[in-house]
Amino acid sequence: MTTQQKQSTRRRVRRGAAAVVLAAVLGGLAAPAALAAPIAASTATAGGSERSAERSAAARGALLAFTPLDRLSRADVAAQLSSFGMDSSTVRHGIAAYRLTYATVDPQGRPTTATGLLVLPEQGPRRLDLVSDTHGTLATRDDAPSGGAGFNRITPYLHASAGRAVAAPDYLGLGGGPGSHPYMDTRSSVTASVDMLKASRTAAGRLGRTTTRDVYATGFSQGGQVAMALGRELSRPGSGFRLRGLAPIAGPYDLLGSELPGITDGRVSPRSAVFYLSYFLTAQNRLHPLYKDPAEVFRAPYAQAVEGLFDGNHSEEDIVAALPATPQELLTPAWAENIRDPRGALRTALEANDGSCDWKPAAPVRLYAGSADTDVPIANARACADDLARRGVRATLVDQGPDADHFTSAIRSAPQAARWFDSLR
C-alpha cells in the first residue's frame, strides 16, 4: 500500500467510521462465476415471479446462493494485514471467501434477502467454531464485505486465518441486498446477522466443513453495537447457537448519553457528525417518521439533496463533498436544539436503538476502544461497561491509548480480539 493510499484509507475511516478503502488496495481481485453447487445460481439474481415466490417462502437463514470470491495463502493474508499496520501473528491458515445470498426479514418483518461474506480457513480443522464479524458504517453498497475487496474483508480474513469460520453480514440494503440500508436499526441488523450465521452453517456444510454451535461475536463501530445486541439474541433459549465471547470495538452503544452529547460538545469531529446525523436522520425517518419535509430538519441547499445522497450508490467522497463542514451549517435551529436535547419522535428512535449493553451475558466480554476516537467517543464503551456492571458482569475495557483514533482502535483491537478468542477455546 502506498503512503497516499494509507492516508486515504485513514481519512475515509475517520470520516465515515466505515473503514472503507479502494478495491485496488487489495489487488482488485475479480469474482469468479457462481459456484456450481446444489443451489441454482439463478436464485441469487433478482427478477421473475417464480424466484420471488421461492424467496418469500424460504425460511429465515435459508441459503439461496453462494459464489466464490477470493482464495489467499497464509503468506498473502499476513501481507494484507501488515499492509494496514495490523498484527499478523495469529495467522495460521490461508483462507477461502464466498459471497452468500440468504433469506431474512426487513425491519417490518417481511421476507427479503441479504448478502454477506463467509470466510473459511484453508487446510484447517474440518469442524469449525464461528465468528460473527459485523462491519462499521457504510453508505456505499459495494463497500460491504461481500461487495468488493477492501478493509471490510480484512478482519474476516484475520479471524478465519486463525482457524474459525467467519460470517460477516452486509446488513440489509448493502452488498447485493435490495432496498435502502436501515442505518442504525439495531433490530434488523441483528436479524440479518443471525440469519447470516444460519446460512453460513449451511454453506460450510456444502463445502465439506462442519460448524459447531459456538459463536464469538465481534464488530467495529456500528458493528460493535450490533455485536453486543447480537450476543443477547444468540443467548436466548432456542437460538441454536452458543455465545462463547463478545469483543466489540468502538461501538456507539449509548446514543442518548454519549454519542449525541459528543456531537454537541465537539468530542465527535464536525465532519463525522455531519455524516452520521445526515445518514441516521434520513434512514430513521423511513422507520420512525421524524419529519414530513427534509426542510424541517436540514438547511438549504442541503435539504433538497440529502436523502438522495444515501441511496447506496454514492461514494463516501461524493457524500462528504455535497454536505457542509459542521452540524450548525447542516441543521435548522429547531433540529440543532433537538439533537442537543432529544425529544418526541427522535428520542423514541434513539431509545429503540440504545440498550445493546442492557443485559447480562453469560459469556466473557471485552470492550475495545480508543481515547482519541473522535467518531465514537470512548464514553460509549464506558457506558456499556457500566450497564453490564449494574447487571453483575465485569467486562474488561481495553483502551488502546491516547493516540488511538477510530481507525487505530480497529487496527490494534482486531488482532487482540482474535488472540483472546483463541484463549477461550
Tab-separated table of C-alpha atoms in Angstrom:
chain	number	residue	atom	x	y	z
A	1	MET	CA	0.000	0.000	0.000
A	2	THR	CA	1.331	3.420	-0.907
A	3	THR	CA	1.582	6.264	1.590
A	4	GLN	CA	-1.164	8.062	-0.329
A	5	GLN	CA	-3.441	5.009	-0.112
A	6	LYS	CA	-2.817	4.661	3.627
A	7	GLN	CA	-3.664	8.320	4.177
A	8	SER	CA	-6.783	7.993	2.038
A	9	THR	CA	-7.854	4.932	3.996
A	10	ARG	CA	-7.392	6.691	7.319
A	11	ARG	CA	-9.393	9.729	6.137
A	12	ARG	CA	-12.263	7.582	4.915
A	13	VAL	CA	-12.443	5.552	8.100
A	14	ARG	CA	-12.358	8.583	10.362
A	15	ARG	CA	-14.953	10.391	8.298
A	16	GLY	CA	-17.461	7.603	7.919
A	17	ALA	CA	-16.484	5.196	10.694
A	18	ALA	CA	-16.656	2.604	7.979
A	19	ALA	CA	-13.043	1.619	7.457
A	20	VAL	CA	-13.520	1.689	3.681
A	21	VAL	CA	-10.697	1.558	1.155
A	22	LEU	CA	-10.448	1.249	-2.594
A	23	ALA	CA	-10.597	-2.222	-4.088
A	24	ALA	CA	-7.207	-1.618	-5.658
A	25	VAL	CA	-5.596	-1.678	-2.230
A	26	LEU	CA	-6.140	-5.417	-2.065
A	27	GLY	CA	-5.266	-6.105	-5.649
A	28	GLY	CA	-8.626	-5.681	-7.369
A	29	LEU	CA	-9.373	-9.411	-7.397
A	30	ALA	CA	-12.272	-10.292	-9.665
A	31	ALA	CA	-15.038	-12.630	-8.526
A	32	PRO	CA	-15.272	-15.925	-10.429
A	33	ALA	CA	-18.555	-17.244	-11.808
A	34	ALA	CA	-21.131	-18.566	-9.360
A	35	LEU	CA	-20.183	-21.838	-7.709
A	36	ALA	CA	-21.863	-24.847	-9.252
A	37	ALA	CA	-23.497	-26.123	-6.068
A	38	PRO	CA	-26.792	-27.896	-5.351
A	39	ILE	CA	-28.333	-24.389	-5.190
A	40	ALA	CA	-29.335	-22.918	-8.529
A	41	ALA	CA	-27.290	-19.851	-9.394
A	42	SER	CA	-30.422	-18.153	-10.727
A	43	THR	CA	-31.817	-17.869	-7.204
A	44	ALA	CA	-29.161	-15.251	-6.474
A	45	THR	CA	-30.464	-12.862	-9.120
A	46	ALA	CA	-33.444	-10.550	-8.886
A	47	GLY	CA	-36.482	-10.709	-11.154
A	48	GLY	CA	-39.127	-13.261	-12.033
A	49	SER	CA	-42.297	-14.100	-10.125
A	50	GLU	CA	-41.234	-17.722	-9.596
A	51	ARG	CA	-37.970	-16.705	-7.923
A	52	SER	CA	-39.795	-14.074	-5.836
A	53	ALA	CA	-42.247	-16.702	-4.625
A	54	GLU	CA	-39.397	-19.040	-3.724
A	55	ARG	CA	-37.711	-16.307	-1.700
A	56	SER	CA	-40.914	-15.319	0.091
A	57	ALA	CA	-41.463	-18.929	1.110
A	58	ALA	CA	-37.863	-19.510	2.212
A	59	ALA	CA	-37.262	-19.858	5.923
A	60	ARG	CA	-35.145	-17.218	7.621
A	61	GLY	CA	-31.491	-18.057	7.182
A	62	ALA	CA	-32.093	-20.297	4.161
A	63	LEU	CA	-29.117	-20.257	1.809
A	64	LEU	CA	-30.202	-19.152	-1.663
A	65	ALA	CA	-26.851	-18.977	-3.470
A	66	PHE	CA	-23.134	-18.722	-2.906
A	67	THR	CA	-20.270	-17.535	-5.067
A	68	PRO	CA	-16.500	-17.916	-4.568
A	69	LEU	CA	-14.754	-14.560	-4.270
A	70	ASP	CA	-11.198	-14.986	-3.063
A	71	ARG	CA	-8.549	-17.525	-2.072
A	72	LEU	CA	-5.377	-16.428	-0.295
A	73	SER	CA	-2.376	-18.280	1.062
A	74	ARG	CA	-1.243	-17.820	4.645
A	75	ALA	CA	1.541	-15.523	3.428
A	76	ASP	CA	-0.914	-13.464	1.373
A	77	VAL	CA	-3.228	-12.985	4.354
A	78	ALA	CA	-0.318	-11.908	6.543
A	79	ALA	CA	0.867	-9.473	3.875
A	80	GLN	CA	-2.560	-7.874	3.545
A	81	LEU	CA	-2.898	-7.455	7.303
A	82	SER	CA	0.575	-5.951	7.505
A	83	SER	CA	-0.248	-3.501	4.705
A	84	PHE	CA	-2.787	-1.918	7.071
A	85	GLY	CA	-0.386	-1.965	10.004
A	86	MET	CA	-2.258	-4.867	11.597
A	87	ASP	CA	-0.543	-7.543	13.696
A	88	SER	CA	-0.455	-10.779	11.690
A	89	SER	CA	0.916	-13.079	14.398
A	90	THR	CA	-2.379	-15.009	14.712
A	91	VAL	CA	-2.377	-16.011	11.026
A	92	ARG	CA	-2.113	-19.806	10.819
A	93	HIS	CA	-4.021	-20.634	7.630
A	94	GLY	CA	-4.816	-19.405	4.178
A	95	ILE	CA	-8.456	-18.513	3.527
A	96	ALA	CA	-11.267	-19.009	1.031
A	97	ALA	CA	-14.031	-16.393	0.814
A	98	TYR	CA	-17.568	-16.697	-0.552
A	99	ARG	CA	-20.497	-14.374	-1.107
A	100	LEU	CA	-23.747	-15.769	0.308
A	101	THR	CA	-27.278	-14.741	-0.601
A	102	TYR	CA	-29.829	-15.762	2.013
A	103	ALA	CA	-33.384	-15.267	3.208
A	104	THR	CA	-34.094	-12.865	6.048
A	105	VAL	CA	-36.681	-10.241	7.013
A	106	ASP	CA	-36.866	-6.471	6.691
A	107	PRO	CA	-37.498	-4.055	9.597
A	108	GLN	CA	-41.249	-4.713	9.291
A	109	GLY	CA	-40.761	-8.487	9.430
A	110	ARG	CA	-41.499	-9.051	5.743
A	111	PRO	CA	-39.460	-11.600	3.753
A	112	THR	CA	-36.454	-10.212	1.916
A	113	THR	CA	-32.915	-11.230	1.026
A	114	ALA	CA	-29.470	-10.142	2.109
A	115	THR	CA	-25.883	-10.957	1.270
A	116	GLY	CA	-22.769	-11.490	3.318
A	117	LEU	CA	-19.223	-12.809	3.328
A	118	LEU	CA	-18.331	-16.307	4.521
A	119	VAL	CA	-14.616	-16.922	5.066
A	120	LEU	CA	-13.194	-20.367	5.838
A	121	PRO	CA	-9.652	-21.325	6.832
A	122	GLU	CA	-7.824	-23.429	4.279
A	123	GLN	CA	-6.384	-26.753	5.449
A	124	GLY	CA	-7.678	-26.184	8.950
A	125	PRO	CA	-9.849	-28.487	11.038
A	126	ARG	CA	-12.998	-29.865	9.407
A	127	ARG	CA	-15.081	-28.807	12.417
A	128	LEU	CA	-15.050	-25.058	12.986
A	129	ASP	CA	-16.329	-22.583	15.539
A	130	LEU	CA	-17.983	-19.461	14.123
A	131	VAL	CA	-17.089	-15.788	14.375
A	132	SER	CA	-19.715	-13.160	13.617
A	133	ASP	CA	-17.849	-10.057	12.399
A	134	THR	CA	-20.155	-7.076	11.877
A	135	HIS	CA	-18.867	-4.084	9.919
A	136	GLY	CA	-18.947	-0.360	10.603
A	137	THR	CA	-20.916	2.442	8.977
A	138	LEU	CA	-21.144	2.139	5.183
A	139	ALA	CA	-23.141	4.312	2.823
A	140	THR	CA	-21.996	2.667	-0.426
A	141	ARG	CA	-23.415	-0.799	-1.043
A	142	ASP	CA	-20.361	-2.073	-2.917
A	143	ASP	CA	-18.131	-1.350	0.094
A	144	ALA	CA	-19.860	-4.097	2.105
A	145	PRO	CA	-17.758	-7.190	2.937
A	146	SER	CA	-19.098	-9.266	0.043
A	147	GLY	CA	-19.225	-6.300	-2.324
A	148	GLY	CA	-15.584	-5.671	-3.075
A	149	ALA	CA	-12.036	-6.198	-1.874
A	150	GLY	CA	-11.194	-3.667	0.836
A	151	PHE	CA	-10.846	-3.063	4.548
A	152	ASN	CA	-14.195	-4.652	5.352
A	153	ARG	CA	-12.753	-8.017	4.331
A	154	ILE	CA	-9.579	-7.656	6.367
A	155	THR	CA	-10.954	-8.563	9.800
A	156	PRO	CA	-12.972	-11.526	8.465
A	157	TYR	CA	-9.748	-12.746	6.838
A	158	LEU	CA	-7.905	-12.206	10.128
A	159	HIS	CA	-10.337	-14.328	12.137
A	160	ALA	CA	-10.617	-17.065	9.501
A	161	SER	CA	-6.845	-17.323	9.216
A	162	ALA	CA	-6.796	-18.012	12.966
A	163	GLY	CA	-8.848	-21.164	12.352
A	164	ARG	CA	-12.530	-20.225	12.594
A	165	ALA	CA	-15.374	-19.839	10.104
A	166	VAL	CA	-16.371	-16.186	9.787
A	167	ALA	CA	-19.839	-14.877	8.949
A	168	ALA	CA	-19.704	-11.184	8.002
A	169	PRO	CA	-23.168	-9.879	7.076
A	170	ASP	CA	-23.516	-6.968	4.673
A	171	TYR	CA	-26.740	-5.902	6.519
A	172	LEU	CA	-29.971	-5.055	4.730
A	173	GLY	CA	-29.704	-2.849	1.658
A	174	LEU	CA	-25.934	-3.193	1.316
A	175	GLY	CA	-23.901	-5.575	-0.816
A	176	GLY	CA	-26.420	-7.347	-3.056
A	177	GLY	CA	-29.444	-6.794	-0.831
A	178	PRO	CA	-32.475	-4.908	-2.194
A	179	GLY	CA	-33.708	-1.541	-0.997
A	180	SER	CA	-32.127	1.089	1.216
A	181	HIS	CA	-29.990	0.344	4.241
A	182	PRO	CA	-31.911	0.990	7.500
A	183	TYR	CA	-28.877	2.576	9.128
A	184	MET	CA	-28.575	2.060	12.890
A	185	ASP	CA	-31.742	-0.029	13.050
A	186	THR	CA	-30.415	-2.461	15.610
A	187	ARG	CA	-33.226	-4.969	15.328
A	188	SER	CA	-32.901	-5.613	11.589
A	189	SER	CA	-29.095	-5.643	11.783
A	190	VAL	CA	-29.367	-8.392	14.388
A	191	THR	CA	-31.857	-10.475	12.403
A	192	ALA	CA	-29.667	-10.160	9.306
A	193	SER	CA	-26.649	-11.240	11.381
A	194	VAL	CA	-28.408	-14.248	12.930
A	195	ASP	CA	-29.681	-15.354	9.537
A	196	MET	CA	-26.196	-14.937	8.066
A	197	LEU	CA	-24.897	-17.333	10.722
A	198	LYS	CA	-27.549	-19.872	9.722
A	199	ALA	CA	-26.771	-19.512	6.022
A	200	SER	CA	-23.039	-19.764	6.748
A	201	ARG	CA	-23.563	-23.023	8.578
A	202	THR	CA	-25.367	-24.444	5.536
A	203	ALA	CA	-22.771	-23.156	3.066
A	204	ALA	CA	-19.891	-24.514	5.132
A	205	GLY	CA	-21.564	-27.918	5.101
A	206	ARG	CA	-21.894	-27.838	1.322
A	207	LEU	CA	-18.190	-27.026	1.171
A	208	GLY	CA	-17.296	-30.061	3.272
A	209	ARG	CA	-16.868	-28.294	6.615
A	210	THR	CA	-18.885	-28.617	9.807
A	211	THR	CA	-19.560	-25.727	12.156
A	212	THR	CA	-20.178	-26.018	15.877
A	213	ARG	CA	-22.832	-24.132	17.845
A	214	ASP	CA	-20.134	-21.896	19.345
A	215	VAL	CA	-20.100	-18.255	18.203
A	216	TYR	CA	-17.617	-15.495	19.022
A	217	ALA	CA	-19.095	-12.067	18.266
A	218	THR	CA	-17.066	-9.031	17.279
A	219	GLY	CA	-17.583	-5.932	15.170
A	220	PHE	CA	-16.326	-2.419	14.623
A	221	SER	CA	-18.114	0.922	15.074
A	222	GLN	CA	-21.764	0.375	14.076
A	223	GLY	CA	-20.813	-3.294	14.048
A	224	GLY	CA	-19.634	-3.112	17.654
A	225	GLN	CA	-23.103	-2.073	18.738
A	226	VAL	CA	-24.613	-4.794	16.529
A	227	ALA	CA	-22.270	-7.395	18.060
A	228	MET	CA	-23.472	-6.598	21.584
A	229	ALA	CA	-27.127	-6.811	20.541
A	230	LEU	CA	-26.431	-9.985	18.555
A	231	GLY	CA	-24.875	-11.560	21.638
A	232	ARG	CA	-28.131	-11.075	23.504
A	233	GLU	CA	-30.119	-12.683	20.674
A	234	LEU	CA	-27.770	-15.671	20.488
A	235	SER	CA	-28.121	-16.124	24.258
A	236	ARG	CA	-31.883	-16.599	24.080
A	237	PRO	CA	-33.173	-20.170	24.554
A	238	GLY	CA	-33.680	-21.931	21.246
A	239	SER	CA	-31.319	-19.741	19.219
A	240	GLY	CA	-29.417	-22.793	18.026
A	241	PHE	CA	-26.111	-21.152	18.905
A	242	ARG	CA	-23.934	-20.799	21.995
A	243	LEU	CA	-22.236	-17.457	22.644
A	244	ARG	CA	-18.618	-18.001	23.702
A	245	GLY	CA	-17.226	-14.462	23.788
A	246	LEU	CA	-18.020	-10.835	22.961
A	247	ALA	CA	-15.319	-8.477	21.672
A	248	PRO	CA	-16.908	-5.357	20.151
A	249	ILE	CA	-14.682	-2.495	19.012
A	250	ALA	CA	-15.520	1.225	19.301
A	251	GLY	CA	-19.280	0.796	19.165
A	252	PRO	CA	-21.921	3.535	19.661
A	253	TYR	CA	-23.660	1.692	22.488
A	254	ASP	CA	-25.007	4.842	24.132
A	255	LEU	CA	-26.568	7.173	21.581
A	256	LEU	CA	-28.545	9.262	24.041
A	257	GLY	CA	-25.959	9.521	26.792
A	258	SER	CA	-22.630	9.574	24.930
A	259	GLU	CA	-22.760	9.827	21.128
A	260	LEU	CA	-25.196	12.716	20.702
A	261	PRO	CA	-23.648	14.692	23.571
A	262	GLY	CA	-20.286	14.122	21.853
A	263	ILE	CA	-21.694	15.628	18.669
A	264	THR	CA	-22.986	18.626	20.591
A	265	ASP	CA	-19.870	19.315	22.670
A	266	GLY	CA	-17.301	18.671	19.936
A	267	ARG	CA	-15.850	15.329	21.034
A	268	VAL	CA	-17.124	13.986	17.711
A	269	SER	CA	-15.373	15.767	14.850
A	270	PRO	CA	-17.704	18.112	12.929
A	271	ARG	CA	-17.396	16.365	9.566
A	272	SER	CA	-18.045	12.963	11.116
A	273	ALA	CA	-21.006	14.452	12.970
A	274	VAL	CA	-22.472	15.799	9.720
A	275	PHE	CA	-22.103	12.409	8.032
A	276	TYR	CA	-23.633	10.455	10.919
A	277	LEU	CA	-26.503	12.870	11.519
A	278	SER	CA	-27.440	13.009	7.841
A	279	TYR	CA	-27.353	9.231	7.467
A	280	PHE	CA	-29.108	8.484	10.757
A	281	LEU	CA	-31.919	11.010	10.372
A	282	THR	CA	-32.762	10.138	6.760
A	283	ALA	CA	-32.641	6.377	7.411
A	284	GLN	CA	-34.577	6.517	10.663
A	285	ASN	CA	-37.246	8.709	9.060
A	286	ARG	CA	-38.289	5.694	6.989
A	287	LEU	CA	-38.808	3.659	10.186
A	288	HIS	CA	-39.780	6.203	12.850
A	289	PRO	CA	-41.211	9.215	10.989
A	290	LEU	CA	-39.218	12.210	12.173
A	291	TYR	CA	-40.261	14.765	9.560
A	292	LYS	CA	-42.570	15.216	6.580
A	293	ASP	CA	-40.276	17.519	4.639
A	294	PRO	CA	-36.449	17.409	4.799
A	295	ALA	CA	-36.519	21.213	5.013
A	296	GLU	CA	-37.869	20.846	8.557
A	297	VAL	CA	-34.528	19.306	9.566
A	298	PHE	CA	-31.893	20.366	7.048
A	299	ARG	CA	-30.977	23.868	5.934
A	300	ALA	CA	-30.979	24.900	2.284
A	301	PRO	CA	-29.435	23.863	-0.037
A	302	TYR	CA	-28.835	20.509	1.672
A	303	ALA	CA	-32.498	19.705	2.323
A	304	GLN	CA	-33.230	19.001	-1.329
A	305	ALA	CA	-30.267	16.648	-1.812
A	306	VAL	CA	-29.535	14.880	1.457
A	307	GLU	CA	-31.950	11.943	1.151
A	308	GLY	CA	-30.712	11.075	-2.336
A	309	LEU	CA	-27.088	11.016	-1.209
A	310	PHE	CA	-27.706	7.923	0.918
A	311	ASP	CA	-29.168	5.732	-1.830
A	312	GLY	CA	-26.313	3.217	-1.614
A	313	ASN	CA	-24.816	4.305	-4.920
A	314	HIS	CA	-22.959	7.482	-3.942
A	315	SER	CA	-19.363	7.201	-2.810
A	316	GLU	CA	-18.372	8.467	0.591
A	317	GLU	CA	-16.283	11.180	-1.061
A	318	ASP	CA	-19.301	12.374	-3.047
A	319	ILE	CA	-21.495	12.443	0.054
A	320	VAL	CA	-18.991	14.391	2.120
A	321	ALA	CA	-18.373	16.859	-0.720
A	322	ALA	CA	-22.108	17.547	-1.006
A	323	LEU	CA	-22.597	18.233	2.712
A	324	PRO	CA	-21.371	21.123	4.892
A	325	ALA	CA	-18.450	21.014	7.285
A	326	THR	CA	-20.377	21.432	10.540
A	327	PRO	CA	-23.702	20.395	12.081
A	328	GLN	CA	-24.533	24.074	12.557
A	329	GLU	CA	-24.489	24.548	8.789
A	330	LEU	CA	-26.486	21.349	8.232
A	331	LEU	CA	-29.386	21.580	10.681
A	332	THR	CA	-32.188	24.053	11.151
A	333	PRO	CA	-32.194	25.798	14.560
A	334	ALA	CA	-35.104	23.659	15.770
A	335	TRP	CA	-33.314	20.441	14.905
A	336	ALA	CA	-29.982	21.594	16.263
A	337	GLU	CA	-31.826	22.003	19.569
A	338	ASN	CA	-33.479	18.600	19.124
A	339	ILE	CA	-30.060	16.985	18.779
A	340	ARG	CA	-28.862	18.799	21.889
A	341	ASP	CA	-31.943	17.761	23.877
A	342	PRO	CA	-33.705	14.892	22.049
A	343	ARG	CA	-37.462	14.735	22.363
A	344	GLY	CA	-40.511	13.341	20.640
A	345	ALA	CA	-40.008	11.007	17.688
A	346	LEU	CA	-36.234	11.470	17.705
A	347	ARG	CA	-35.979	10.360	21.310
A	348	THR	CA	-38.175	7.355	20.520
A	349	ALA	CA	-35.872	6.368	17.642
A	350	LEU	CA	-32.774	6.738	19.807
A	351	GLU	CA	-34.261	4.720	22.657
A	352	ALA	CA	-35.296	1.982	20.215
A	353	ASN	CA	-31.667	1.569	19.177
A	354	ASP	CA	-29.981	2.052	22.545
A	355	GLY	CA	-29.712	-0.623	25.200
A	356	SER	CA	-27.402	-3.084	23.439
A	357	CYS	CA	-25.495	-3.458	26.732
A	358	ASP	CA	-28.641	-3.631	28.865
A	359	TRP	CA	-28.475	-7.375	29.605
A	360	LYS	CA	-26.386	-9.987	31.417
A	361	PRO	CA	-24.090	-12.039	29.159
A	362	ALA	CA	-23.009	-15.427	30.464
A	363	ALA	CA	-20.014	-15.325	28.110
A	364	PRO	CA	-16.965	-13.134	28.830
A	365	VAL	CA	-16.918	-9.610	27.387
A	366	ARG	CA	-14.047	-7.383	26.273
A	367	LEU	CA	-14.797	-3.871	25.086
A	368	TYR	CA	-12.149	-2.271	22.867
A	369	ALA	CA	-11.929	1.497	22.342
A	370	GLY	CA	-9.503	4.394	21.938
A	371	SER	CA	-9.172	7.568	23.988
A	372	ALA	CA	-8.540	9.691	20.882
A	373	ASP	CA	-11.606	8.452	18.987
A	374	THR	CA	-13.455	11.446	17.522
A	375	ASP	CA	-16.075	9.342	15.725
A	376	VAL	CA	-17.340	7.186	18.585
A	377	PRO	CA	-16.009	8.638	21.853
A	378	ILE	CA	-14.735	6.158	24.426
A	379	ALA	CA	-17.577	7.326	26.688
A	380	ASN	CA	-19.749	4.859	24.746
A	381	ALA	CA	-17.610	1.914	25.881
A	382	ARG	CA	-17.510	3.189	29.448
A	383	ALA	CA	-21.291	3.494	29.489
A	384	CYS	CA	-21.572	-0.063	28.157
A	385	ALA	CA	-19.218	-1.351	30.856
A	386	ASP	CA	-21.298	0.467	33.478
A	387	ASP	CA	-24.534	-1.054	32.147
A	388	LEU	CA	-23.023	-4.520	32.302
A	389	ALA	CA	-21.608	-3.920	35.788
A	390	ARG	CA	-25.073	-2.994	37.065
A	391	ARG	CA	-26.127	-6.474	35.995
A	392	GLY	CA	-23.221	-8.164	37.704
A	393	VAL	CA	-20.984	-8.545	34.639
A	394	ARG	CA	-17.394	-7.364	34.859
A	395	ALA	CA	-16.401	-6.513	31.300
A	396	THR	CA	-12.778	-5.690	30.546
A	397	LEU	CA	-12.412	-2.302	28.845
A	398	VAL	CA	-9.274	-2.182	26.695
A	399	ASP	CA	-8.266	1.419	25.953
A	400	GLN	CA	-5.874	1.434	23.005
A	401	GLY	CA	-4.293	4.637	24.254
A	402	PRO	CA	-4.331	8.421	23.981
A	403	ASP	CA	-3.200	8.251	20.337
A	404	ALA	CA	-5.852	5.733	19.266
A	405	ASP	CA	-8.428	7.307	16.968
A	406	HIS	CA	-11.286	5.358	15.399
A	407	PHE	CA	-9.190	3.693	12.704
A	408	THR	CA	-6.289	2.927	15.048
A	409	SER	CA	-8.675	1.353	17.541
A	410	ALA	CA	-9.771	-1.121	14.869
A	411	ILE	CA	-6.242	-1.871	13.672
A	412	ARG	CA	-4.945	-2.571	17.183
A	413	SER	CA	-8.013	-4.270	18.605
A	414	ALA	CA	-8.958	-6.829	15.955
A	415	PRO	CA	-5.788	-8.971	16.320
A	416	GLN	CA	-6.080	-8.744	20.104
A	417	ALA	CA	-9.662	-9.983	19.869
A	418	ALA	CA	-8.570	-12.902	17.677
A	419	ARG	CA	-5.899	-13.823	20.211
A	420	TRP	CA	-8.415	-13.544	23.056
A	421	PHE	CA	-10.845	-15.815	21.212
A	422	ASP	CA	-8.008	-18.361	20.972
A	423	SER	CA	-7.677	-18.268	24.760
A	424	LEU	CA	-11.390	-19.039	25.244
A	425	ARG	CA	-11.319	-22.337	23.380
